[in-house]
mmCIF file of C-alpha atoms in Angstrom:
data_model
loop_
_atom_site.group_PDB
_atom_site.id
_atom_site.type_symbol
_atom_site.label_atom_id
_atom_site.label_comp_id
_atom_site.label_asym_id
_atom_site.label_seq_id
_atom_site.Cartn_x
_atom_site.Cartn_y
_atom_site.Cartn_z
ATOM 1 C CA UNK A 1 103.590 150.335 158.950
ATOM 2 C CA UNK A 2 105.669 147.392 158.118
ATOM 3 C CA UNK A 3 104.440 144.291 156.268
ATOM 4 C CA UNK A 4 102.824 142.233 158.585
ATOM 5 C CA UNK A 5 102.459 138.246 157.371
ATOM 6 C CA UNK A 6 99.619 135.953 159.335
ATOM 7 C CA UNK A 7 99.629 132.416 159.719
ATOM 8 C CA UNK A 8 96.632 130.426 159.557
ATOM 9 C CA UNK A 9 98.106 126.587 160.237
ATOM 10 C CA UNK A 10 95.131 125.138 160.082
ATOM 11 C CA UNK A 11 93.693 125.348 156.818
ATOM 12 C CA UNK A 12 97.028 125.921 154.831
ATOM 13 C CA UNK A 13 97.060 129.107 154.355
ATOM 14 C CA UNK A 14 98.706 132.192 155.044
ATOM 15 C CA UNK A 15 98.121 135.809 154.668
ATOM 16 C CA UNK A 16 100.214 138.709 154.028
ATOM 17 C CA UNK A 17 98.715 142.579 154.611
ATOM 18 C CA UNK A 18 100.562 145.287 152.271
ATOM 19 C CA UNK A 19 99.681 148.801 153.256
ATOM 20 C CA UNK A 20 99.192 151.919 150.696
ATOM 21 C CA UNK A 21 102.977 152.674 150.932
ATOM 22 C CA UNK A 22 103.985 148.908 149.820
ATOM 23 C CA UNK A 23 101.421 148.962 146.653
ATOM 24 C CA UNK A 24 105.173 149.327 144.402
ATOM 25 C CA UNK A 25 105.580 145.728 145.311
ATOM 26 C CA UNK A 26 102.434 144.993 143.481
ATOM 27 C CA UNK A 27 103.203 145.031 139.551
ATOM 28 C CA UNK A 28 104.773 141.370 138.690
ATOM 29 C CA UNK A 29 103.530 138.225 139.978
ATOM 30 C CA UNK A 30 101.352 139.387 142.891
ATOM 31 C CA UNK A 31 99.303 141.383 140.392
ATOM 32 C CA UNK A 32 98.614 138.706 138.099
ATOM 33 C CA UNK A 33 97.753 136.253 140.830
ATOM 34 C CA UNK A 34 95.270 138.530 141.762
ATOM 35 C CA UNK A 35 93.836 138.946 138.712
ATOM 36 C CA UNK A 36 93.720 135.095 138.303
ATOM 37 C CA UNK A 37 91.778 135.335 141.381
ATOM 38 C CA UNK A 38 89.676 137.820 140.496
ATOM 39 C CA UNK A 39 88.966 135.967 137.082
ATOM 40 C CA UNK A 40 88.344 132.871 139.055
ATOM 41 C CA UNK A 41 86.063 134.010 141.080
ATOM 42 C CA UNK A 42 83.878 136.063 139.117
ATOM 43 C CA UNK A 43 84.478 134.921 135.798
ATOM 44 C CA UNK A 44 85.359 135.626 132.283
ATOM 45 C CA UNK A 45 82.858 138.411 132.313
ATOM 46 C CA UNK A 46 84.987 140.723 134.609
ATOM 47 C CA UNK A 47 88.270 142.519 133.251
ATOM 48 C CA UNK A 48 91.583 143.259 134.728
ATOM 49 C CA UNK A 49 90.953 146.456 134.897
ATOM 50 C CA UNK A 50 87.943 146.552 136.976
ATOM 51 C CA UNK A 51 89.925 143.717 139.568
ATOM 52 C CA UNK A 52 92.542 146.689 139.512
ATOM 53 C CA UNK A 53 90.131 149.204 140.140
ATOM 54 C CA UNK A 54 88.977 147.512 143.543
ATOM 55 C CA UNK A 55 92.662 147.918 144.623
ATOM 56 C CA UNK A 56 94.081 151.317 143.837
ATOM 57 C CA UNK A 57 93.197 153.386 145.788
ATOM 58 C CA UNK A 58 92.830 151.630 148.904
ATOM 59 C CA UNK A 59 94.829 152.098 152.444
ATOM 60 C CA UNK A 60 95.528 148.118 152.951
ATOM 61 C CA UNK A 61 95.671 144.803 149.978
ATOM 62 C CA UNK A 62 95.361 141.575 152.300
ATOM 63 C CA UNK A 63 96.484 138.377 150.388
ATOM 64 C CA UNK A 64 95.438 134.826 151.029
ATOM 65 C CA UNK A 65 98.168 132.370 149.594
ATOM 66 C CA UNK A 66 99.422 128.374 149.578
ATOM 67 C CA UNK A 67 101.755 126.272 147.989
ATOM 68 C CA UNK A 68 99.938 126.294 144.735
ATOM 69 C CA UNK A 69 99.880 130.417 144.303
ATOM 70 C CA UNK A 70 97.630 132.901 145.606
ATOM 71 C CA UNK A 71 94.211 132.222 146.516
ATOM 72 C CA UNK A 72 92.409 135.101 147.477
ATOM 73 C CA UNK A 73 92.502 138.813 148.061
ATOM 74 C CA UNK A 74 90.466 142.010 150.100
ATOM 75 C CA UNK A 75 91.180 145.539 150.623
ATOM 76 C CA UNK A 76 90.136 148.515 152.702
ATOM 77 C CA UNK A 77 89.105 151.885 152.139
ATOM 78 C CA UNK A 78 89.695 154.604 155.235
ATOM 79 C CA UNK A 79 87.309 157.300 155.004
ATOM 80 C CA UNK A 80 85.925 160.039 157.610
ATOM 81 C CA UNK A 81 83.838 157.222 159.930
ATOM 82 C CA UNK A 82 84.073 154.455 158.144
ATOM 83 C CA UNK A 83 86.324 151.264 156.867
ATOM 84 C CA UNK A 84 85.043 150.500 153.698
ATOM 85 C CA UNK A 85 85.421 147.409 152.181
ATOM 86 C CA UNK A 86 86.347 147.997 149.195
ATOM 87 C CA UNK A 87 86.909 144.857 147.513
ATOM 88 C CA UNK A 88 87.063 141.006 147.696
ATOM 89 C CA UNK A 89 87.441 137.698 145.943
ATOM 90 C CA UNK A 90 88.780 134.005 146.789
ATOM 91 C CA UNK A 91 89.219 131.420 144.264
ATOM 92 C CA UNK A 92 86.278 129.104 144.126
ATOM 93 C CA UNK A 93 88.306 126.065 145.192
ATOM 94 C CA UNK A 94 88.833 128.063 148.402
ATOM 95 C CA UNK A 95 85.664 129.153 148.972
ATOM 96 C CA UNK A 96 84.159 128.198 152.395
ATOM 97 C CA UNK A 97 87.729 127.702 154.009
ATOM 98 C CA UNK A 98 87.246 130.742 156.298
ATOM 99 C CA UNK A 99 89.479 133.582 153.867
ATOM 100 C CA UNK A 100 86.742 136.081 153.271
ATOM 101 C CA UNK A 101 85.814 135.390 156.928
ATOM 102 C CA UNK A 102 89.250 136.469 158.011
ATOM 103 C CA UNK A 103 89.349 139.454 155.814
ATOM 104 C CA UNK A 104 86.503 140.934 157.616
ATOM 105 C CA UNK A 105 87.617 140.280 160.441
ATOM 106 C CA UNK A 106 90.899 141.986 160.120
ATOM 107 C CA UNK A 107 89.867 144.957 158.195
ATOM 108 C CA UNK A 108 86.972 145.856 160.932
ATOM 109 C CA UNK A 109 90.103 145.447 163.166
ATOM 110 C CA UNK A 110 92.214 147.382 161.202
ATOM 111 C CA UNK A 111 89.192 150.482 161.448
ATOM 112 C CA UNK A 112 88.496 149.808 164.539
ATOM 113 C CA UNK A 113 91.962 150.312 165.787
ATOM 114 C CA UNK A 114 91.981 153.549 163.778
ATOM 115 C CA UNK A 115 88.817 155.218 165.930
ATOM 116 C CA UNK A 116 86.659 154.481 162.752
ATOM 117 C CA UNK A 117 82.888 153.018 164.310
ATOM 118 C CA UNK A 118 81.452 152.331 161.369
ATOM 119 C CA UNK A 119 81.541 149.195 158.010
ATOM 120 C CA UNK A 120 81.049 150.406 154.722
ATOM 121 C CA UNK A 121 80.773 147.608 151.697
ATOM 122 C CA UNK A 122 78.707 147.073 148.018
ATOM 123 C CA UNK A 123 77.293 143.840 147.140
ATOM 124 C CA UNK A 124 74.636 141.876 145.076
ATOM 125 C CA UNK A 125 75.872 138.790 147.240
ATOM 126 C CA UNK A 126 73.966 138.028 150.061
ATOM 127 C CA UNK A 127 77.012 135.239 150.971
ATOM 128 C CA UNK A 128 79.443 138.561 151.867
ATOM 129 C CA UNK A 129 76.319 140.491 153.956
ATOM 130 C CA UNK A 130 76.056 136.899 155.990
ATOM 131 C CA UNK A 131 79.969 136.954 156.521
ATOM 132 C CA UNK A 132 80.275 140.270 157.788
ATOM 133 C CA UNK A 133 77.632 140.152 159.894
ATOM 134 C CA UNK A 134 78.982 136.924 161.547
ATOM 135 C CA UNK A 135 82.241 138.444 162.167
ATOM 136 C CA UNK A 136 80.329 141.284 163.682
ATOM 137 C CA UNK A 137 78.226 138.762 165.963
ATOM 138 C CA UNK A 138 81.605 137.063 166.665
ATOM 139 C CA UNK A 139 82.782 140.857 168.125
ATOM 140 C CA UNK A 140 79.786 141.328 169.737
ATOM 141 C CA UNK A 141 80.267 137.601 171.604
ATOM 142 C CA UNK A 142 84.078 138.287 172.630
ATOM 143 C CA UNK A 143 83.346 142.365 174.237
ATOM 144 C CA UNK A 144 84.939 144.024 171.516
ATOM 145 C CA UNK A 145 81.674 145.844 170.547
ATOM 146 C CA UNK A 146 77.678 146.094 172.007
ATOM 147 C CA UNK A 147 76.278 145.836 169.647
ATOM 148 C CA UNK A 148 75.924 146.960 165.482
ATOM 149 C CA UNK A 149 73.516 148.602 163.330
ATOM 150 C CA UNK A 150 72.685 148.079 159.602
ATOM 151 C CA UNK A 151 71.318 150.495 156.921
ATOM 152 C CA UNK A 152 70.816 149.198 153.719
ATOM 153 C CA UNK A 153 70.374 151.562 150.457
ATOM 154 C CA UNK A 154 69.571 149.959 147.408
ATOM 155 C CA UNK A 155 71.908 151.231 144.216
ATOM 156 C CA UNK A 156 69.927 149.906 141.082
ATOM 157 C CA UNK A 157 72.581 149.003 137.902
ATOM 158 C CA UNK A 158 75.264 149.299 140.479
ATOM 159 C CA UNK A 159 77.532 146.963 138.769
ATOM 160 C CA UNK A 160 75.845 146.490 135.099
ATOM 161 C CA UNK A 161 75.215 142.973 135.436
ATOM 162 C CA UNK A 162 75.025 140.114 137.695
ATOM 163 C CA UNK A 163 79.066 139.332 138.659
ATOM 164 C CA UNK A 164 78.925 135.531 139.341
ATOM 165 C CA UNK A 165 77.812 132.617 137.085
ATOM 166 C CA UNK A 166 74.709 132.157 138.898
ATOM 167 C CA UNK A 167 72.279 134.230 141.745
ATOM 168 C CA UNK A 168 73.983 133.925 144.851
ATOM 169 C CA UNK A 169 72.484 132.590 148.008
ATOM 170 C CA UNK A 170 73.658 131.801 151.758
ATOM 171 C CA UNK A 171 71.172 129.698 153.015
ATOM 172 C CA UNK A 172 69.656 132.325 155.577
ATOM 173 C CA UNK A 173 66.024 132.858 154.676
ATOM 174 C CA UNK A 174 65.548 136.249 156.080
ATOM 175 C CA UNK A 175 68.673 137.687 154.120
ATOM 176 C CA UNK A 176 68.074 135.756 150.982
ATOM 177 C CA UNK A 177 64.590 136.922 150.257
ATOM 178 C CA UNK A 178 66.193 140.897 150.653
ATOM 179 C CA UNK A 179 68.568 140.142 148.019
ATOM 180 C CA UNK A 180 66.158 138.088 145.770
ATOM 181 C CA UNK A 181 64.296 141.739 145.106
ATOM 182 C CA UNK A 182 67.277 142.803 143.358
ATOM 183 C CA UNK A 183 67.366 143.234 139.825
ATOM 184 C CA UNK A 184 70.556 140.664 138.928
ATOM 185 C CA UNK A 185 70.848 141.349 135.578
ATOM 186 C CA UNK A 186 70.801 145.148 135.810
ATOM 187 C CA UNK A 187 73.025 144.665 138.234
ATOM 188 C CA UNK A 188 71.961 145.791 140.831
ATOM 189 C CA UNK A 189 73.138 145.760 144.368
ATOM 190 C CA UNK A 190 73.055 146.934 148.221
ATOM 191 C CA UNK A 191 75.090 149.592 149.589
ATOM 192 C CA UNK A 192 75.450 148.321 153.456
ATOM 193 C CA UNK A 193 76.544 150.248 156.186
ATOM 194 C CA UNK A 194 77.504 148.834 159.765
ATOM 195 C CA UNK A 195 77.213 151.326 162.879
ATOM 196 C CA UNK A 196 79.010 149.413 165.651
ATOM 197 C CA UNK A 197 78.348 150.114 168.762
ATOM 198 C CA UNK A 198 81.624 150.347 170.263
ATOM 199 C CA UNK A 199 82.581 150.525 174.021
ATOM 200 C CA UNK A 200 84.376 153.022 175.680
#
């Protein structure tokens, strides 16, 4: 698979896709931009490490940049049935700019494509569970799927503490109050799981 670079001329940015077999492109300047991204979006209380962790090992590293450096990253996860998204993170001066939106949409593609029918992710945010599912409802509006499914399993102390500065919320009343049961400073979060119904 070669390295395939995306163009999105509206908002200024653009996005480059690095499968598995590229990952020896990482260590230099694209690392530490993502780490400063990682950092930026989370906070001083996550490490490099753990940023690294949510990259190796994963099948595909999408990158959100501009002129000013890299602004945001995602990566994916092929397992049996699933895409799992693995990881995520956009600088917060990029939030709401349509990056993480995207992401999802291209790594659903990218399982999709792959004969995988169903969306694996972890979160404590319910921001990320409102994003996916809009670029689920946005597949479901074009033909490219019926229909999807969610089950949610709650994973108590997931993460060890809360991972942004303050609770997260999207503005969606009936996914809000789900997350507000968590346990934020435990860290606890949702394992989701997207069936789509996809057409034959």
């Amino acid at each position: 698979m070669e390295t395939q670079i995306h163009e999105e001329k509206s908002k200024g940015y653009k996005y480059i896709e690095l499968p598995k077999a590229k990952y020896g492109l990482l260590p230099g300047p694209l690392e530490e931009g993502i780490v400063q991204v990682g950092l930026d979006a989370f906070g001083a209380g996550m490490t490099k490490e753990e940023i690294l962790e949510h990259i190796r090992p994963t099948d595909m590293l999408q990158i959100a940049y501009n002129k000013q450096g890299i602004t945001g990253f995602a990566t994916a996860l092929f397992k049996k049935e699933t895409i799992d998204l693995v990881g995520a993170a956009v600088k917060k001066e990029a939030q709401g700019s349509g990056i993480y939106s995207h992401f999802s949409l291209r790594r659903i593609n990218f399982g999709l494509n792959r004969g995988r029918n169903k969306v694996q992710l972890r979160t404590q945010n319910p921001k990320v569970e409102l994003g996916v599912r809009l670029c689920l409802d946005s597949l479901v509006k074009v033909g490219l799927i019926s229909d999807y499914q969610v089950n949610r399993e709650l994973r108590p102390g997931l993460y060890g503490r809360m991972l942004t500065a303050v609770q997260p919320s999207c503005g969606i009343e009936e996914i809000d109050s789900t997350y507000a049961s968590l346990q934020y400073q435990r860290g606890d979060a949702f394992a989701l799981e997207f069936t789509l119904g996809v057409r034959k």
